[in-house]
Every structure is written in C-alpha cells, then in structure tokens.
PDB file of C-alpha atoms and ligand atoms in Angstrom:
ATOM      1  CA  MET A   1      11.386 192.957 124.369  1.00 97.00           C
ATOM      2  CA  ILE A   2      11.528 189.314 124.189  1.00 98.00           C
ATOM      3  CA  ILE A   3      14.515 188.066 125.499  1.00 98.00           C
ATOM      4  CA  ASP A   4      16.172 185.518 123.007  1.00 98.00           C
ATOM      5  CA  GLY A   5      18.046 182.595 124.892  1.00 98.00           C
ATOM      6  CA  LYS A   6      18.813 180.570 121.720  1.00 98.00           C
ATOM      7  CA  LYS A   7      20.691 183.783 120.320  1.00 98.00           C
ATOM      8  CA  VAL A   8      22.555 184.418 123.596  1.00 98.00           C
ATOM      9  CA  ALA A   9      23.376 180.091 124.202  1.00 98.00           C
ATOM     10  CA  PHE A  10      24.460 180.252 120.558  1.00 98.00           C
ATOM     11  CA  SER A  11      27.306 182.780 121.316  1.00 98.00           C
ATOM     12  CA  VAL A  12      27.947 181.051 124.240  1.00 98.00           C
ATOM     13  CA  LEU A  13      28.846 177.754 122.241  1.00 98.00           C
ATOM     14  CA  GLU A  14      30.243 179.886 119.594  1.00 98.00           C
ATOM     15  CA  GLU A  15      32.823 181.059 121.838  1.00 97.00           C
ATOM     16  CA  LEU A  16      33.545 177.891 123.162  1.00 98.00           C
ATOM     17  CA  LYS A  17      33.508 175.803 119.894  1.00 97.00           C
ATOM     18  CA  ASP A  18      36.815 178.420 118.923  1.00 96.00           C
ATOM     19  CA  LYS A  19      38.429 177.954 122.242  1.00 96.00           C
ATOM     20  CA  VAL A  20      38.112 174.196 122.116  1.00 97.00           C
ATOM     21  CA  LYS A  21      39.106 174.084 118.465  1.00 96.00           C
ATOM     22  CA  LYS A  22      42.565 175.763 119.678  1.00 95.00           C
ATOM     23  CA  SER A  23      43.287 173.174 122.180  1.00 95.00           C
ATOM     24  CA  VAL A  24      44.799 170.164 121.421  1.00 95.00           C
ATOM     25  CA  LYS A  25      43.609 168.197 124.589  1.00 96.00           C
ATOM     26  CA  LYS A  26      39.810 168.283 124.631  1.00 97.00           C
ATOM     27  CA  PRO A  27      37.298 168.570 127.775  1.00 98.00           C
ATOM     28  CA  GLY A  28      35.336 165.207 128.680  1.00 98.00           C
ATOM     29  CA  LEU A  29      31.936 164.864 130.142  1.00 98.00           C
ATOM     30  CA  ALA A  30      30.632 161.690 131.473  1.00 98.00           C
ATOM     31  CA  VAL A  31      27.078 161.956 132.267  1.00 98.00           C
ATOM     32  CA  ILE A  32      24.976 159.068 134.283  1.00 98.00           C
ATOM     33  CA  LEU A  33      21.565 158.393 133.470  1.00 98.00           C
ATOM     34  CA  ALA A  34      20.191 156.116 136.031  1.00 98.00           C
ATOM     35  CA  ASN A  35      16.209 156.405 135.884  1.00 97.00           C
ATOM     36  CA  ASP A  36      13.594 155.726 133.582  1.00 96.00           C
ATOM     37  CA  ASP A  37      12.138 159.390 133.301  1.00 94.00           C
ATOM     38  CA  TYR A  38      11.390 159.953 129.646  1.00 92.00           C
ATOM     39  CA  SER A  39      12.232 163.796 130.097  1.00 92.00           C
ATOM     40  CA  SER A  40      15.688 162.742 131.591  1.00 96.00           C
ATOM     41  CA  LYS A  41      16.468 160.747 128.416  1.00 96.00           C
ATOM     42  CA  ILE A  42      15.694 163.721 126.178  1.00 95.00           C
ATOM     43  CA  TYR A  43      18.007 165.802 128.374  1.00 95.00           C
ATOM     44  CA  VAL A  44      20.916 163.831 128.212  1.00 97.00           C
ATOM     45  CA  ALA A  45      20.559 162.818 124.266  1.00 97.00           C
ATOM     46  CA  SER A  46      20.792 166.900 123.905  1.00 97.00           C
ATOM     47  CA  LYS A  47      23.977 167.089 126.078  1.00 97.00           C
ATOM     48  CA  GLU A  48      25.798 164.059 124.457  1.00 98.00           C
ATOM     49  CA  LYS A  49      24.614 165.809 121.117  1.00 98.00           C
ATOM     50  CA  HIS A  50      25.965 169.095 122.434  1.00 98.00           C
ATOM     51  CA  SER A  51      29.281 167.924 123.801  1.00 98.00           C
ATOM     52  CA  VAL A  52      29.904 165.742 120.683  1.00 97.00           C
ATOM     53  CA  ALA A  53      29.088 169.133 118.366  1.00 97.00           C
ATOM     54  CA  LEU A  54      32.052 170.800 120.486  1.00 98.00           C
ATOM     55  CA  GLY A  55      34.590 168.136 120.293  1.00 97.00           C
ATOM     56  CA  TYR A  56      34.202 167.330 123.909  1.00 98.00           C
ATOM     57  CA  LYS A  57      34.871 163.681 124.982  1.00 98.00           C
ATOM     58  CA  SER A  58      31.235 162.319 125.762  1.00 98.00           C
ATOM     59  CA  CYS A  59      30.528 159.300 127.893  1.00 98.00           C
ATOM     60  CA  ILE A  60      27.214 158.440 128.961  1.00 98.00           C
ATOM     61  CA  TYR A  61      26.602 155.835 131.319  1.00 98.00           C
ATOM     62  CA  ARG A  62      23.170 154.463 130.818  1.00 98.00           C
ATOM     63  CA  PHE A  63      21.813 152.035 133.367  1.00 98.00           C
ATOM     64  CA  ASP A  64      18.695 149.778 133.942  1.00 98.00           C
ATOM     65  CA  SER A  65      17.036 149.489 137.474  1.00 98.00           C
ATOM     66  CA  SER A  66      19.403 146.563 138.586  1.00 98.00           C
ATOM     67  CA  ILE A  67      22.035 149.093 139.159  1.00 98.00           C
ATOM     68  CA  THR A  68      23.144 149.249 142.972  1.00 98.00           C
ATOM     69  CA  GLN A  69      24.410 152.457 144.997  1.00 98.00           C
ATOM     70  CA  GLY A  70      27.313 150.255 145.329  1.00 98.00           C
ATOM     71  CA  LYS A  71      28.366 150.095 141.328  1.00 98.00           C
ATOM     72  CA  LEU A  72      27.406 153.836 141.051  1.00 98.00           C
ATOM     73  CA  ILE A  73      29.423 154.500 143.763  1.00 98.00           C
ATOM     74  CA  GLU A  74      32.666 152.660 142.011  1.00 98.00           C
ATOM     75  CA  LEU A  75      31.607 154.353 139.089  1.00 99.00           C
ATOM     76  CA  ILE A  76      32.129 157.764 140.783  1.00 99.00           C
ATOM     77  CA  HIS A  77      35.359 156.741 142.310  1.00 98.00           C
ATOM     78  CA  GLU A  78      36.651 155.579 138.594  1.00 98.00           C
ATOM     79  CA  LEU A  79      35.200 159.120 137.039  1.00 98.00           C
ATOM     80  CA  ASN A  80      36.926 161.272 139.921  1.00 98.00           C
ATOM     81  CA  GLU A  81      40.571 159.545 139.256  1.00 98.00           C
ATOM     82  CA  ASN A  82      40.307 159.194 135.367  1.00 98.00           C
ATOM     83  CA  PRO A  83      41.966 162.547 133.876  1.00 97.00           C
ATOM     84  CA  ASP A  84      40.244 162.647 130.636  1.00 98.00           C
ATOM     85  CA  ILE A  85      37.255 163.020 132.464  1.00 98.00           C
ATOM     86  CA  ASN A  86      36.679 167.009 133.421  1.00 98.00           C
ATOM     87  CA  GLY A  87      33.111 166.729 134.312  1.00 98.00           C
ATOM     88  CA  ILE A  88      30.456 164.449 136.103  1.00 98.00           C
ATOM     89  CA  LEU A  89      26.903 164.812 135.829  1.00 98.00           C
ATOM     90  CA  VAL A  90      24.594 162.637 137.667  1.00 98.00           C
ATOM     91  CA  GLN A  91      21.088 163.229 136.182  1.00 98.00           C
ATOM     92  CA  SER A  92      18.466 163.609 138.377  1.00 96.00           C
ATOM     93  CA  PRO A  93      16.382 161.889 139.816  1.00 96.00           C
ATOM     94  CA  LEU A  94      17.975 158.558 140.259  1.00 98.00           C
ATOM     95  CA  TYR A  95      15.794 155.493 140.606  1.00 98.00           C
ATOM     96  CA  PRO A  96      14.066 155.703 144.166  1.00 98.00           C
ATOM     97  CA  HIS A  97      16.086 152.757 145.360  1.00 98.00           C
ATOM     98  CA  LEU A  98      19.364 155.162 145.101  1.00 98.00           C
ATOM     99  CA  ASP A  99      20.532 158.004 147.486  1.00 98.00           C
ATOM    100  CA  GLU A 100      21.457 160.782 145.289  1.00 98.00           C
ATOM    101  CA  ASN A 101      22.682 162.888 148.065  1.00 98.00           C
ATOM    102  CA  GLU A 102      25.531 160.163 148.970  1.00 98.00           C
ATOM    103  CA  ILE A 103      26.266 160.138 145.108  1.00 98.00           C
ATOM    104  CA  ILE A 104      26.809 163.693 144.881  1.00 98.00           C
ATOM    105  CA  GLU A 105      28.847 164.130 147.761  1.00 98.00           C
ATOM    106  CA  LEU A 106      31.274 161.519 146.473  1.00 98.00           C
ATOM    107  CA  ILE A 107      32.058 163.398 143.394  1.00 98.00           C
ATOM    108  CA  ASN A 108      34.983 165.755 143.005  1.00 98.00           C
ATOM    109  CA  PRO A 109      34.021 169.073 143.328  1.00 98.00           C
ATOM    110  CA  LYS A 110      36.388 170.183 141.054  1.00 98.00           C
ATOM    111  CA  LYS A 111      34.543 167.981 138.703  1.00 98.00           C
ATOM    112  CA  ASP A 112      31.035 168.734 139.582  1.00 98.00           C
ATOM    113  CA  VAL A 113      29.868 170.465 136.738  1.00 98.00           C
ATOM    114  CA  ASP A 114      26.235 170.638 137.863  1.00 98.00           C
ATOM    115  CA  GLY A 115      27.533 172.690 140.609  1.00 98.00           C
ATOM    116  CA  PHE A 116      25.125 170.378 143.171  1.00 98.00           C
ATOM    117  CA  HIS A 117      27.995 169.334 145.641  1.00 98.00           C
ATOM    118  CA  PRO A 118      28.030 170.878 148.978  1.00 98.00           C
ATOM    119  CA  VAL A 119      31.215 172.455 148.388  1.00 98.00           C
ATOM    120  CA  ASN A 120      30.205 174.564 145.446  1.00 98.00           C
ATOM    121  CA  VAL A 121      26.495 175.092 147.235  1.00 98.00           C
ATOM    122  CA  GLY A 122      28.059 176.685 150.188  1.00 98.00           C
ATOM    123  CA  LYS A 123      30.949 178.351 148.175  1.00 98.00           C
ATOM    124  CA  LEU A 124      27.913 180.288 146.150  1.00 98.00           C
ATOM    125  CA  PHE A 125      26.020 180.901 149.020  1.00 97.00           C
ATOM    126  CA  ALA A 126      29.102 182.734 150.639  1.00 96.00           C
ATOM    127  CA  GLY A 127      29.494 184.671 147.737  1.00 94.00           C
ATOM    128  CA  LEU A 128      32.797 182.873 146.904  1.00 95.00           C
ATOM    129  CA  ASN A 129      33.812 181.374 143.373  1.00 96.00           C
ATOM    130  CA  PRO A 130      32.317 177.923 143.093  1.00 98.00           C
ATOM    131  CA  TYR A 131      33.983 175.740 140.969  1.00 98.00           C
ATOM    132  CA  ALA A 132      30.953 175.272 138.937  1.00 98.00           C
ATOM    133  CA  ILE A 133      27.475 177.427 139.432  1.00 98.00           C
ATOM    134  CA  CYS A 134      24.679 175.199 138.601  1.00 98.00           C
ATOM    135  CA  CYS A 135      23.569 175.569 134.971  1.00 98.00           C
ATOM    136  CA  THR A 136      19.964 176.967 134.929  1.00 98.00           C
ATOM    137  CA  PRO A 137      20.712 179.754 137.123  1.00 98.00           C
ATOM    138  CA  LYS A 138      24.103 180.740 135.761  1.00 98.00           C
ATOM    139  CA  GLY A 139      22.230 180.806 132.519  1.00 98.00           C
ATOM    140  CA  ILE A 140      19.826 182.974 133.875  1.00 99.00           C
ATOM    141  CA  MET A 141      22.053 185.567 134.988  1.00 98.00           C
ATOM    142  CA  LYS A 142      24.005 185.564 131.717  1.00 98.00           C
ATOM    143  CA  LEU A 143      20.534 186.296 130.125  1.00 98.00           C
ATOM    144  CA  LEU A 144      20.030 189.565 132.165  1.00 98.00           C
ATOM    145  CA  LYS A 145      23.950 190.693 131.908  1.00 98.00           C
ATOM    146  CA  ALA A 146      23.291 190.544 128.050  1.00 98.00           C
ATOM    147  CA  TYR A 147      20.554 192.078 127.942  1.00 98.00           C
ATOM    148  CA  ASP A 148      21.930 194.945 130.350  1.00 98.00           C
ATOM    149  CA  ILE A 149      19.146 194.709 133.008  1.00 98.00           C
ATOM    150  CA  GLU A 150      20.270 196.011 136.210  1.00 98.00           C
ATOM    151  CA  LEU A 151      20.195 194.461 139.148  1.00 98.00           C
ATOM    152  CA  GLU A 152      21.258 196.293 142.081  1.00 98.00           C
ATOM    153  CA  GLY A 153      18.745 197.633 144.417  1.00 98.00           C
ATOM    154  CA  LYS A 154      15.630 195.905 142.653  1.00 98.00           C
ATOM    155  CA  ASN A 155      13.462 194.217 144.131  1.00 99.00           C
ATOM    156  CA  ALA A 156      13.361 190.429 142.682  1.00 99.00           C
ATOM    157  CA  LEU A 157      10.993 187.606 143.596  1.00 99.00           C
ATOM    158  CA  VAL A 158      12.034 184.110 143.026  1.00 99.00           C
ATOM    159  CA  ILE A 159       8.945 181.454 143.161  1.00 98.00           C
ATOM    160  CA  GLY A 160      10.291 177.972 144.142  1.00 98.00           C
ATOM    161  CA  ARG A 161      12.933 176.850 146.113  1.00 98.00           C
ATOM    162  CA  SER A 162      14.185 174.067 144.491  1.00 98.00           C
ATOM    163  CA  ASN A 163      18.041 173.038 144.892  1.00 97.00           C
ATOM    164  CA  ILE A 164      18.581 173.209 141.368  1.00 97.00           C
ATOM    165  CA  VAL A 165      16.648 176.720 140.353  1.00 98.00           C
ATOM    166  CA  GLY A 166      15.167 178.576 143.232  1.00 98.00           C
ATOM    167  CA  LYS A 167      17.995 178.643 146.127  1.00 98.00           C
ATOM    168  CA  PRO A 168      20.839 179.283 143.730  1.00 98.00           C
ATOM    169  CA  ILE A 169      19.348 181.975 141.717  1.00 98.00           C
ATOM    170  CA  ALA A 170      18.120 183.692 145.003  1.00 98.00           C
ATOM    171  CA  SER A 171      22.129 183.629 145.943  1.00 98.00           C
ATOM    172  CA  LEU A 172      23.329 184.663 142.533  1.00 98.00           C
ATOM    173  CA  LEU A 173      20.730 187.988 142.598  1.00 98.00           C
ATOM    174  CA  THR A 174      21.649 188.587 146.418  1.00 98.00           C
ATOM    175  CA  ASN A 175      25.319 188.693 145.298  1.00 97.00           C
ATOM    176  CA  GLU A 176      24.598 191.256 142.688  1.00 97.00           C
ATOM    177  CA  ASN A 177      22.784 193.382 145.384  1.00 98.00           C
ATOM    178  CA  ALA A 178      19.422 192.728 144.309  1.00 98.00           C
ATOM    179  CA  THR A 179      16.678 192.489 147.130  1.00 98.00           C
ATOM    180  CA  VAL A 180      15.394 189.174 146.943  1.00 98.00           C
ATOM    181  CA  THR A 181      12.570 187.549 148.186  1.00 98.00           C
ATOM    182  CA  LEU A 182      12.374 183.548 147.813  1.00 98.00           C
ATOM    183  CA  ALA A 183       8.594 182.602 147.227  1.00 98.00           C
ATOM    184  CA  HIS A 184       7.044 178.747 147.478  1.00 98.00           C
ATOM    185  CA  SER A 185       4.442 176.370 147.409  1.00 97.00           C
ATOM    186  CA  LYS A 186       3.227 177.737 151.192  1.00 98.00           C
ATOM    187  CA  THR A 187       3.651 181.264 150.475  1.00 98.00           C
ATOM    188  CA  LYS A 188       0.422 183.002 151.251  1.00 98.00           C
ATOM    189  CA  ASN A 189      -0.737 186.196 148.899  1.00 98.00           C
ATOM    190  CA  LEU A 190       1.673 185.459 145.986  1.00 98.00           C
ATOM    191  CA  LYS A 191      -0.158 188.273 144.401  1.00 98.00           C
ATOM    192  CA  GLU A 192       1.000 190.697 146.977  1.00 98.00           C
ATOM    193  CA  HIS A 193       4.624 189.737 146.286  1.00 98.00           C
ATOM    194  CA  THR A 194       4.382 189.685 142.178  1.00 98.00           C
ATOM    195  CA  LYS A 195       3.189 193.241 142.222  1.00 98.00           C
ATOM    196  CA  LYS A 196       6.226 194.531 144.003  1.00 98.00           C
ATOM    197  CA  ALA A 197       8.714 192.986 141.776  1.00 99.00           C
ATOM    198  CA  ASP A 198      10.729 194.387 139.549  1.00 99.00           C
ATOM    199  CA  ILE A 199      12.144 191.011 138.447  1.00 99.00           C
ATOM    200  CA  ILE A 200      10.080 187.722 138.809  1.00 99.00           C
ATOM    201  CA  VAL A 201      12.126 184.330 137.982  1.00 99.00           C
ATOM    202  CA  SER A 202       9.353 181.639 138.351  1.00 98.00           C
ATOM    203  CA  ALA A 203      10.705 178.294 138.313  1.00 98.00           C
ATOM    204  CA  THR A 204       7.150 176.018 139.881  1.00 98.00           C
ATOM    205  CA  GLY A 205       5.969 174.193 136.802  1.00 97.00           C
ATOM    206  CA  HIS A 206       2.710 175.516 137.234  1.00 97.00           C
ATOM    207  CA  PRO A 207       1.058 176.435 133.817  1.00 97.00           C
ATOM    208  CA  ARG A 208       0.002 180.170 133.884  1.00 95.00           C
ATOM    209  CA  LEU A 209       0.731 180.506 137.280  1.00 98.00           C
ATOM    210  CA  ILE A 210       2.013 184.462 136.760  1.00 98.00           C
ATOM    211  CA  THR A 211      -1.210 186.093 135.345  1.00 98.00           C
ATOM    212  CA  ALA A 212      -1.109 189.686 133.692  1.00 98.00           C
ATOM    213  CA  ASP A 213      -3.451 191.430 136.659  1.00 98.00           C
ATOM    214  CA  MET A 214      -0.603 190.276 139.016  1.00 98.00           C
ATOM    215  CA  VAL A 215       2.512 191.813 137.727  1.00 98.00           C
ATOM    216  CA  LYS A 216       3.494 195.592 137.610  1.00 98.00           C
ATOM    217  CA  LYS A 217       4.619 197.716 134.431  1.00 98.00           C
ATOM    218  CA  ASP A 218       7.832 197.112 133.063  1.00 98.00           C
ATOM    219  CA  VAL A 219       8.572 193.835 135.208  1.00 99.00           C
ATOM    220  CA  VAL A 220      11.594 191.855 133.872  1.00 99.00           C
ATOM    221  CA  VAL A 221       9.960 188.129 133.752  1.00 99.00           C
ATOM    222  CA  VAL A 222      12.367 185.067 133.821  1.00 99.00           C
ATOM    223  CA  ASP A 223      10.260 182.069 132.960  1.00 98.00           C
ATOM    224  CA  VAL A 224      11.813 178.671 134.395  1.00 98.00           C
ATOM    225  CA  GLY A 225       8.641 176.803 133.688  1.00 97.00           C
ATOM    226  CA  ILE A 226       8.666 174.155 130.958  1.00 95.00           C
ATOM    227  CA  ILE A 227       5.325 172.127 130.727  1.00 94.00           C
ATOM    228  CA  ARG A 228       4.173 169.737 127.941  1.00 91.00           C
ATOM    229  CA  GLN A 229       0.597 170.443 127.601  1.00 93.00           C
ATOM    230  CA  PHE A 230      -2.029 167.669 126.333  1.00 92.00           C
ATOM    231  CA  ASP A 231      -2.060 169.272 122.698  1.00 95.00           C
ATOM    232  CA  GLY A 232       1.723 168.577 122.734  1.00 92.00           C
ATOM    233  CA  ARG A 233       2.495 172.666 123.095  1.00 94.00           C
ATOM    234  CA  LEU A 234       5.236 173.637 125.704  1.00 95.00           C
ATOM    235  CA  VAL A 235       4.359 176.560 127.908  1.00 97.00           C
ATOM    236  CA  GLY A 236       5.825 178.073 131.123  1.00 98.00           C
ATOM    237  CA  ASP A 237       4.524 179.244 134.482  1.00 98.00           C
ATOM    238  CA  VAL A 238       3.613 182.634 132.674  1.00 98.00           C
ATOM    239  CA  ASP A 239       0.965 183.536 130.898  1.00 98.00           C
ATOM    240  CA  PHE A 240       3.106 184.887 128.188  1.00 98.00           C
ATOM    241  CA  GLU A 241       0.518 186.182 125.470  1.00 98.00           C
ATOM    242  CA  LYS A 242      -0.928 188.818 127.968  1.00 98.00           C
ATOM    243  CA  VAL A 243       2.145 189.388 130.578  1.00 98.00           C
ATOM    244  CA  LYS A 244       4.306 190.233 127.282  1.00 98.00           C
ATOM    245  CA  ASN A 245       2.382 193.445 126.896  1.00 98.00           C
ATOM    246  CA  ILE A 246       3.364 194.591 130.409  1.00 98.00           C
ATOM    247  CA  ALA A 247       6.960 193.524 130.905  1.00 98.00           C
ATOM    248  CA  SER A 248       9.742 195.504 130.077  1.00 98.00           C
ATOM    249  CA  TYR A 249      11.958 191.982 129.072  1.00 98.00           C
ATOM    250  CA  ILE A 250      10.246 188.599 129.450  1.00 98.00           C
ATOM    251  CA  THR A 251      11.780 184.979 128.271  1.00 98.00           C
ATOM    252  CA  PRO A 252       9.909 183.048 125.929  1.00 98.00           C
ATOM    253  CA  VAL A 253       9.012 178.824 126.631  1.00 98.00           C
ATOM    254  CA  PRO A 254      10.574 177.374 124.779  1.00 97.00           C
ATOM    255  CA  GLY A 255      13.499 179.489 123.526  1.00 98.00           C
ATOM    256  CA  GLY A 256      14.668 181.344 126.872  1.00 98.00           C
ATOM    257  CA  VAL A 257      16.201 179.697 129.736  1.00 98.00           C
ATOM    258  CA  GLY A 258      16.040 176.596 128.162  1.00 97.00           C
ATOM    259  CA  PRO A 259      18.689 176.773 125.472  1.00 98.00           C
ATOM    260  CA  MET A 260      21.201 178.547 128.135  1.00 98.00           C
ATOM    261  CA  THR A 261      21.005 175.785 130.881  1.00 98.00           C
ATOM    262  CA  ILE A 262      22.804 173.254 128.080  1.00 98.00           C
ATOM    263  CA  ALA A 263      25.249 176.312 127.100  1.00 98.00           C
ATOM    264  CA  CYS A 264      26.126 177.014 130.416  1.00 98.00           C
ATOM    265  CA  LEU A 265      26.721 173.015 131.095  1.00 98.00           C
ATOM    266  CA  MET A 266      29.070 172.906 128.358  1.00 98.00           C
ATOM    267  CA  GLU A 267      30.871 175.989 129.602  1.00 98.00           C
ATOM    268  CA  ASN A 268      30.762 174.625 133.080  1.00 98.00           C
ATOM    269  CA  THR A 269      32.890 171.512 131.463  1.00 98.00           C
ATOM    270  CA  TYR A 270      35.197 173.833 129.675  1.00 98.00           C
ATOM    271  CA  GLU A 271      35.705 175.878 132.976  1.00 98.00           C
ATOM    272  CA  LEU A 272      36.601 172.697 134.974  1.00 98.00           C
ATOM    273  CA  PHE A 273      38.915 171.591 132.452  1.00 98.00           C
ATOM    274  CA  LEU A 274      40.846 174.767 132.487  1.00 97.00           C
ATOM    275  CA  LEU A 275      41.083 174.210 135.995  1.00 97.00           C
ATOM    276  CA  GLN A 276      42.118 170.660 135.862  1.00 97.00           C
ATOM    277  CA  ASN A 277      44.746 171.484 133.684  1.00 96.00           C
ATOM    278  CA  LYS A 278      45.742 174.570 134.771  1.00 88.00           C
ATOM    279  CA  GLY A 279      49.442 175.738 133.413  1.00 67.00           C
ATOM    280  CA  GLN A 280      49.319 172.844 130.895  1.00 77.00           C
ATOM    281  CA  ILE A 281      46.729 174.418 127.985  1.00 68.00           C
TER     282      ILE A 281
HETATM  283  N1  LIG B   1      17.470 167.141 136.142  1.00 55.93           N
HETATM  284  C1  LIG B   1      16.534 168.318 135.643  1.00 55.93           C
HETATM  285  N2  LIG B   1      17.574 168.977 135.415  1.00 55.93           N
HETATM  286  C2  LIG B   1      18.266 168.825 135.835  1.00 55.93           C
HETATM  287  C3  LIG B   1      20.055 169.066 136.025  1.00 55.93           C
HETATM  288  O1  LIG B   1      20.340 170.676 135.577  1.00 55.93           O
HETATM  289  N3  LIG B   1      21.345 168.746 136.067  1.00 55.93           N
HETATM  290  C4  LIG B   1      20.748 167.263 136.567  1.00 55.93           C
HETATM  291  N4  LIG B   1      22.339 166.393 136.747  1.00 55.93           N
HETATM  292  N5  LIG B   1      19.736 166.858 136.625  1.00 55.93           N
HETATM  293  C5  LIG B   1      18.369 167.409 136.270  1.00 55.93           C
END
C-alpha cells in the first residue's frame, strides 16, 4: 500500500484552517532566511504560501551575506518579545560566517516552532512533552498513525543520524515502544540491519540506497530522502518501483513525507499560538 502523504497533510491543514477561522486572533510565524541556497528559498516560499493560505501572519526575513551574527541575535530578541509572533524558524543552513547553534539557543523554547532548541530536544529525548516536535519526524509519526501501523515491539531501523530527522525519529519510535536501531554512514553491513527491520525510516539523501534485495517481505518503508536527478525527476533513498512490491506500506517521493513536514510546521505554529495565549482564546 502506498502511503498518501498529500492526503494526510491535506486533512491536517483543513482541520487547522477551521480552527484558525474561528479564532479572532491569528497565529504568527517568522521565518529567517540567511543563506544563498536554492532549495532553502523554495522551502521558505512554500512556508510563506501555506501560512498565508491558513490566515496566519507571515513575516519572512531575507538577508544577504552582509548580515552579522549581532544583527541576527538582535532580531531573535525582538521576535521573542513580539506577542504577534508565536513561532520563530531559522532556515538551516545559515551563511558559513554565522553560528547557527548560538542563534537557535537564543530562541524562546516556547516559540521554537522547529523543535530544535536544546530544551525541546531534551524533552523529546526524556519522553516529556516538548513545546514543539521537529516537523519531519512528527509528520512521519502522523503518517504511521493514519495508516494504523503498529510500532510496539517492532524492529525499527532509522538510517541517518541528523538532528533534524534521524535522532528525533529514533526517540519518537522508542517512546512508542519500538526496538530502534540507528544506522549511519559508518554502519557496517547495512543490509544485515535492513533485512531484520519491520520498519525502515531512511533519511540519507543517497538515491536508491535501499534496494529490493535488502528488505524483508511486508516491511514498512518511510523514505525521507529527496534528491533531484539530472533529468529533473525527484527520487528518494529507496528504489521505490521494486521495493513497493515487497513492502506492506511505503511512502513515495514526492508525495510522502514532504507534504507532512509543512503541515506539521503549520500545526506547530498553531499549537505554540495556543500555548502563548492560554486562557484567552
Ligand atoms: N533546512 C532543511 N530542513 C529544515 C527544517 O525542517 N527546518 C529548518 N529550520 N531548516 C531546514
């Protein structure tokens, strides 16, 4: 069965739209773009489009390479204090002369819509309720839930140990009682691990890393990779055409995890808005 991320994301967004319509006050999302990266520009434009479509206040701060760490710090302080802004997102990566970790640590954890602040990462790791959970891992959990995929006691293999996807999804799956293995670029004999996995979440950005001979029958495959090929086609980490005949569930690229990331960003913004306006809405 092919997991339809577009459909699940659409229902998350529709539900949000209804809630926002009923609220007099509207959530506000600030996005900071301080890099020259082509994909980042596309992601930020999409974040703006979705915010506007939901009736959020959307503030995009685009900077050229003359931006200094000091100016960025000043902006974070301003946004932390601004009651109209409920979520602050610093698009990663930043220009190389900027210190991303310092900037993220200065965001008020209750406005950290990406769930990247150490307070939120720590809460997630401890099995507590973060103010916000990183959008892609949160979206993956929603997809697994939408398709009633059981996690308890299952062997879940996460490939890739990034702070944005690999580590947080490994925590979320552990919190749901899966037996989690976290593989990465230095893992030996990846196939030995994939062959044993009931669930594979692959987030490496290596096209066709996972081939049909590497997976067992009825595996659940979540493909977080998104790579643009020379011919312009988008592909994931998984050899979709072949693996789909063996898997019980599989996410396509595009149309799988991608739409969930943006839907969860919108949901996080709304949840932080509620948190910051407790008792007033
Ligand atoms: N760069 C690539 N993905 C992301 C994301 O989810 N959030 C932010 N802030 N930057 C990114």
